[in-house]
CSV table of C-alpha atoms and ligand atoms in Angstrom, one decimal:
chain,number,residue,atom,x,y,z
A,194,MET,CA,32.7,-22.1,-39.7
A,195,GLU,CA,35.7,-23.3,-37.7
A,196,PRO,CA,37.3,-26.7,-37.8
A,197,THR,CA,35.5,-29.6,-36.3
A,198,VAL,CA,37.0,-30.5,-32.8
A,199,ILE,CA,36.7,-34.1,-31.7
A,200,THR,CA,36.7,-34.9,-28.0
A,201,GLU,CA,36.2,-38.3,-26.4
A,202,ILE,CA,33.6,-37.3,-23.6
A,203,SER,CA,33.1,-40.8,-22.3
A,204,ASP,CA,35.0,-44.1,-23.0
A,205,GLY,CA,34.3,-44.8,-26.7
A,206,ILE,CA,31.9,-41.8,-27.2
A,207,PHE,CA,33.3,-39.0,-29.3
A,208,ARG,CA,31.8,-35.5,-29.6
A,209,LEU,CA,32.4,-33.9,-33.1
A,210,SER,CA,31.9,-30.1,-32.6
A,211,THR,CA,31.8,-27.4,-35.2
A,212,PHE,CA,31.5,-23.7,-33.9
A,213,VAL,CA,29.7,-21.4,-36.3
A,214,PRO,CA,30.3,-17.8,-35.4
A,215,GLU,CA,27.6,-16.5,-37.6
A,216,VAL,CA,24.8,-18.2,-35.9
A,217,ALA,CA,23.5,-16.3,-32.8
A,218,ALA,CA,26.2,-13.9,-33.4
A,219,PRO,CA,28.2,-12.4,-31.6
A,220,ALA,CA,28.2,-15.3,-29.3
A,221,GLY,CA,28.2,-18.1,-32.0
A,222,PHE,CA,26.7,-21.5,-31.8
A,223,THR,CA,28.0,-25.1,-31.7
A,224,PHE,CA,26.6,-28.0,-33.7
A,225,ASN,CA,27.6,-31.3,-32.2
A,226,GLN,CA,27.4,-34.9,-33.3
A,227,PHE,CA,28.2,-38.0,-31.2
A,228,LEU,CA,29.8,-41.1,-32.4
A,229,VAL,CA,29.3,-44.2,-30.1
A,230,ILE,CA,32.1,-46.8,-31.1
A,231,GLY,CA,30.9,-50.4,-30.7
A,232,ASP,CA,31.3,-53.2,-33.2
A,233,ASP,CA,28.3,-51.5,-34.9
A,234,PRO,CA,29.2,-47.7,-34.7
A,235,LEU,CA,26.4,-45.3,-34.1
A,236,LEU,CA,26.1,-41.6,-35.1
A,237,PHE,CA,23.8,-39.5,-33.1
A,238,HIS,CA,22.9,-36.4,-35.2
A,239,THR,CA,24.2,-36.1,-38.8
A,240,GLY,CA,24.6,-32.4,-38.9
A,241,PRO,CA,22.8,-30.2,-41.6
A,242,ARG,CA,23.1,-31.4,-45.2
A,243,ARG,CA,25.6,-28.7,-46.2
A,244,MET,CA,27.8,-29.7,-43.3
A,245,PHE,CA,28.1,-33.3,-44.4
A,246,PRO,CA,31.7,-33.0,-46.0
A,247,LEU,CA,32.9,-31.6,-42.7
A,248,VAL,CA,31.2,-34.2,-40.5
A,249,ARG,CA,32.2,-37.1,-42.8
A,250,GLU,CA,35.9,-35.9,-42.6
A,251,ALA,CA,35.5,-35.8,-38.7
A,252,VAL,CA,33.9,-39.1,-38.5
A,253,SER,CA,36.8,-40.6,-40.6
A,254,ARG,CA,39.3,-39.6,-37.9
A,255,VAL,CA,37.6,-41.9,-35.5
A,256,VAL,CA,36.1,-44.7,-37.6
A,257,ALA,CA,35.7,-45.4,-41.3
A,258,PRO,CA,32.5,-43.6,-42.4
A,259,GLU,CA,31.4,-46.6,-44.5
A,260,ARG,CA,31.4,-48.7,-41.2
A,261,LEU,CA,28.7,-46.8,-39.7
A,262,ARG,CA,25.7,-49.1,-38.7
A,263,TRP,CA,23.1,-46.9,-37.0
A,264,ILE,CA,22.0,-43.2,-37.7
A,265,THR,CA,19.8,-41.7,-35.0
A,266,PHE,CA,19.2,-38.2,-33.7
A,267,GLY,CA,16.9,-36.1,-31.5
A,268,HIS,CA,14.1,-35.3,-34.0
A,269,VAL,CA,13.6,-34.5,-37.6
A,270,GLU,CA,15.2,-31.1,-38.3
A,271,ALA,CA,18.0,-30.1,-40.7
A,272,ASP,CA,20.7,-29.8,-38.1
A,273,GLU,CA,19.7,-33.2,-36.4
A,274,CYS,CA,19.4,-35.3,-39.6
A,275,GLY,CA,19.8,-33.1,-42.8
A,276,SER,CA,22.5,-35.4,-44.3
A,277,MET,CA,21.0,-38.8,-43.3
A,278,ASN,CA,20.5,-39.9,-46.9
A,279,GLU,CA,24.1,-38.9,-47.7
A,280,TRP,CA,25.2,-41.2,-44.9
A,281,LEU,CA,22.9,-43.9,-46.1
A,282,ALA,CA,24.6,-43.6,-49.5
A,283,ILE,CA,28.1,-43.9,-48.3
A,284,ALA,CA,27.4,-46.5,-45.5
A,285,ALA,CA,25.8,-49.7,-47.0
A,286,GLN,CA,25.0,-51.3,-43.7
A,287,ALA,CA,23.6,-48.0,-42.1
A,288,GLN,CA,20.1,-47.7,-41.1
A,289,VAL,CA,18.1,-44.8,-39.6
A,290,ALA,CA,16.8,-45.8,-36.1
A,291,HIS,CA,14.2,-43.7,-34.3
A,292,GLY,CA,10.8,-43.8,-32.4
A,293,ALA,CA,7.5,-44.9,-33.7
A,294,ILE,CA,6.3,-41.3,-34.3
A,295,ALA,CA,9.4,-40.2,-36.3
A,296,CYS,CA,9.3,-43.4,-38.3
A,297,SER,CA,5.6,-43.3,-39.2
A,298,VAL,CA,5.1,-39.5,-39.8
A,299,GLN,CA,8.5,-38.6,-41.2
A,300,LEU,CA,11.3,-41.2,-41.9
A,301,THR,CA,9.4,-43.9,-43.7
A,302,ASP,CA,9.1,-41.3,-46.5
A,303,LEU,CA,12.1,-39.1,-45.9
A,304,ALA,CA,14.9,-41.7,-45.5
A,305,ASP,CA,16.2,-43.4,-48.6
A,306,ARG,CA,16.0,-46.9,-46.9
A,307,PRO,CA,13.2,-48.0,-44.5
A,308,PRO,CA,14.0,-46.9,-40.9
A,309,PHE,CA,14.3,-49.1,-38.0
A,310,GLU,CA,11.6,-48.5,-35.4
A,311,LEU,CA,12.5,-48.3,-31.8
A,312,ALA,CA,10.0,-48.7,-29.0
A,313,ASP,CA,10.4,-46.3,-26.0
A,314,GLY,CA,13.0,-47.8,-23.8
A,315,GLN,CA,14.3,-50.2,-26.5
A,316,VAL,CA,18.1,-50.9,-26.4
A,317,ILE,CA,20.5,-51.4,-29.4
A,318,ASP,CA,23.4,-53.5,-28.5
A,319,LEU,CA,26.4,-52.0,-30.4
A,320,GLY,CA,28.9,-54.6,-29.2
A,321,ARG,CA,32.1,-54.0,-27.1
A,322,GLY,CA,29.9,-53.4,-24.1
A,323,LYS,CA,28.1,-50.4,-25.7
A,324,ARG,CA,24.3,-50.4,-25.1
A,325,VAL,CA,22.2,-47.5,-26.4
A,326,ARG,CA,18.6,-47.1,-25.0
A,327,TYR,CA,16.2,-45.0,-27.0
A,328,LEU,CA,13.7,-42.8,-25.1
A,329,ASP,CA,10.7,-40.9,-26.3
A,330,THR,CA,10.5,-37.3,-25.1
A,331,PRO,CA,7.6,-36.0,-27.3
A,332,HIS,CA,7.6,-32.3,-27.7
A,333,THR,CA,10.5,-31.9,-25.3
A,334,PRO,CA,12.2,-29.6,-25.9
A,335,HIS,CA,10.4,-29.6,-29.3
A,336,ALA,CA,9.0,-31.9,-32.1
A,337,TRP,CA,6.4,-34.5,-31.6
A,338,ASP,CA,8.9,-37.1,-32.7
A,339,ALA,CA,11.6,-36.0,-30.1
A,340,GLY,CA,13.7,-38.6,-28.5
A,341,VAL,CA,17.1,-39.1,-26.7
A,342,VAL,CA,19.5,-41.9,-26.3
A,343,PHE,CA,21.3,-43.1,-23.2
A,344,GLU,CA,24.5,-45.2,-23.5
A,345,GLU,CA,24.3,-47.5,-20.4
A,346,SER,CA,27.9,-48.6,-19.8
A,347,THR,CA,29.2,-45.0,-19.6
A,348,ALA,CA,25.8,-43.5,-18.2
A,349,THR,CA,26.0,-41.0,-21.0
A,350,LEU,CA,22.8,-39.1,-22.1
A,351,LEU,CA,22.9,-37.7,-25.5
A,352,CYS,CA,20.2,-35.2,-24.8
A,353,GLY,CA,19.8,-33.4,-28.2
A,354,ASP,CA,18.5,-30.0,-28.0
A,355,LEU,CA,18.0,-30.0,-24.2
A,356,PHE,CA,20.1,-27.4,-22.5
A,357,THR,CA,20.9,-25.5,-25.8
A,358,GLN,CA,23.3,-22.7,-25.1
A,359,VAL,CA,25.1,-20.2,-27.3
A,360,GLY,CA,28.8,-19.6,-27.5
A,361,GLY,CA,31.8,-21.9,-28.0
A,362,GLY,CA,33.8,-22.7,-24.9
A,363,PRO,CA,35.2,-26.0,-23.8
A,364,ALA,CA,34.2,-29.4,-25.1
A,365,VAL,CA,33.5,-30.7,-21.5
A,366,THR,CA,32.5,-28.6,-18.5
A,367,THR,CA,31.8,-29.5,-14.9
A,368,GLY,CA,30.3,-26.1,-14.4
A,369,ASP,CA,26.7,-24.8,-14.6
A,370,ILE,CA,24.7,-25.7,-17.8
A,371,VAL,CA,21.2,-24.9,-16.4
A,372,GLY,CA,21.8,-21.1,-16.3
A,373,PRO,CA,23.2,-21.0,-19.9
A,374,ALA,CA,20.3,-23.2,-20.9
A,375,ILE,CA,17.7,-20.9,-19.3
A,376,ALA,CA,19.4,-18.0,-21.2
A,377,GLY,CA,19.3,-19.9,-24.3
A,378,GLU,CA,15.5,-20.5,-23.9
A,379,GLU,CA,15.0,-16.7,-23.3
A,380,MET,CA,16.9,-15.9,-26.3
A,381,PHE,CA,15.4,-18.5,-28.8
A,382,HIS,CA,12.1,-19.6,-27.3
A,383,TYR,CA,12.9,-22.9,-29.0
A,384,SER,CA,11.0,-25.2,-26.6
A,385,SER,CA,7.4,-26.5,-27.1
A,386,LEU,CA,6.3,-25.6,-23.7
A,387,ASN,CA,3.8,-28.3,-22.6
A,388,PRO,CA,2.3,-29.7,-19.5
A,389,ASN,CA,4.3,-32.9,-19.5
A,390,MET,CA,7.7,-31.2,-20.1
A,391,GLY,CA,8.8,-31.2,-16.4
A,392,SER,CA,7.8,-34.8,-15.9
A,393,THR,CA,9.5,-36.0,-19.2
A,394,ILE,CA,12.7,-34.3,-18.2
A,395,ARG,CA,12.4,-35.7,-14.5
A,396,GLN,CA,12.1,-39.2,-16.0
A,397,LEU,CA,15.4,-38.8,-17.7
A,398,ALA,CA,16.9,-37.8,-14.4
A,399,THR,CA,16.2,-41.3,-13.1
A,400,LEU,CA,18.9,-42.6,-15.5
A,401,ALA,CA,21.4,-40.9,-13.2
A,402,PRO,CA,23.6,-39.8,-16.2
A,403,ARG,CA,27.2,-38.9,-15.4
A,404,THR,CA,27.7,-37.3,-18.7
A,405,LEU,CA,25.3,-35.2,-20.7
A,406,GLY,CA,26.1,-34.7,-24.4
A,407,LEU,CA,24.5,-31.4,-25.5
A,408,MET,CA,23.8,-30.9,-29.2
A,409,HIS,CA,24.4,-27.1,-28.8
A,410,GLY,CA,26.8,-26.5,-26.0
A,411,PRO,CA,29.6,-28.3,-24.0
A,412,SER,CA,29.3,-31.8,-22.8
A,413,PHE,CA,28.7,-31.8,-19.0
A,414,SER,CA,30.5,-34.1,-16.6
A,415,GLY,CA,29.0,-34.5,-13.1
A,416,ASP,CA,25.6,-34.9,-11.6
A,417,GLY,CA,23.3,-35.1,-14.6
A,418,ALA,CA,20.3,-35.9,-12.6
A,419,ALA,CA,20.6,-32.7,-10.7
A,420,ALA,CA,21.0,-30.6,-13.8
A,421,LEU,CA,17.9,-32.3,-15.4
A,422,LEU,CA,15.8,-31.6,-12.3
A,423,ALA,CA,16.9,-28.1,-12.3
A,424,LEU,CA,15.9,-27.8,-15.9
A,425,ALA,CA,12.6,-29.5,-15.2
A,426,ASP,CA,11.9,-27.0,-12.5
A,427,ASP,CA,12.4,-24.1,-14.8
A,428,TYR,CA,10.2,-25.4,-17.5
A,429,ASP,CA,7.5,-26.1,-14.9
A,430,ARG,CA,7.9,-22.4,-13.9
A,431,ARG,CA,7.5,-21.3,-17.5
A,432,GLY,CA,4.5,-23.6,-17.9
A,433,ARG,CA,2.8,-21.9,-14.8
A,434,GLN,CA,3.4,-18.6,-16.2
A,435,ILE,CA,1.5,-19.3,-19.5
A,436,ARG,CA,-1.0,-21.5,-17.7
A,437,PRO,CA,-1.7,-19.9,-14.3
A,438,ASP,CA,-4.4,-22.4,-13.5
A,439,ALA,CA,-1.8,-25.3,-13.7
A,440,ALA,CA,-1.2,-26.8,-10.3
A,441,ALA,CA,2.1,-26.1,-8.6
A,442,ALA,CA,4.5,-29.1,-9.1
B,746,FE2,FE1,15.8,-29.1,-32.8
B,747,FE2,FE1,19.5,-28.9,-32.7
């Protein structure tokens, strides 16, 4: 495991990235958390439980960990939220926030304090101009409880496992992220292919994000909508392959 690299990908939004060469070797794999700094700091992804000391140290280089107010993540899996209770233990004000499915099916039981339930489209005002909108993306790319968050002032979409790619590389790219995402899908088959996948991703494109924060891969700076639309097209293509009766999009 290599040292965690911190990069400000948008004004007040920090990517904490740990490259793990052993995962998906020989290419390796990144695990990224995102810290959105307002009066009420928000952490998107906690990292796996065993990575907690590393992530806590990285967070402390940006903000005092005990000041954390919100903990949220793409969906309930170890790399997304494995250390949420460690965070709740050190940050007295912190609360896990997620959509209705995650809260009712998972977090009411798994989180050590009651979660804060977010409606689809609900905004958390973090102060200092930072507004984080939560969006349900069920089963996209996987997990019933899946969701993403969009920081409105910077047009930054923290898109969780969408666009997952292997390898290290730069913190921020303006290059192609769709080709590497398709290669990642071919390698891992991590997505829950479903008939709504293309439309769910196209709905995210309407946000016109200027920055995409990938959980596993670089952050992308540029036309986020175009990248999302191309990814949606690829998933529709895959869907037609497994459901040849499905109408062409
Ligand atoms: Fe995942
Ligand atoms: Fe992940």
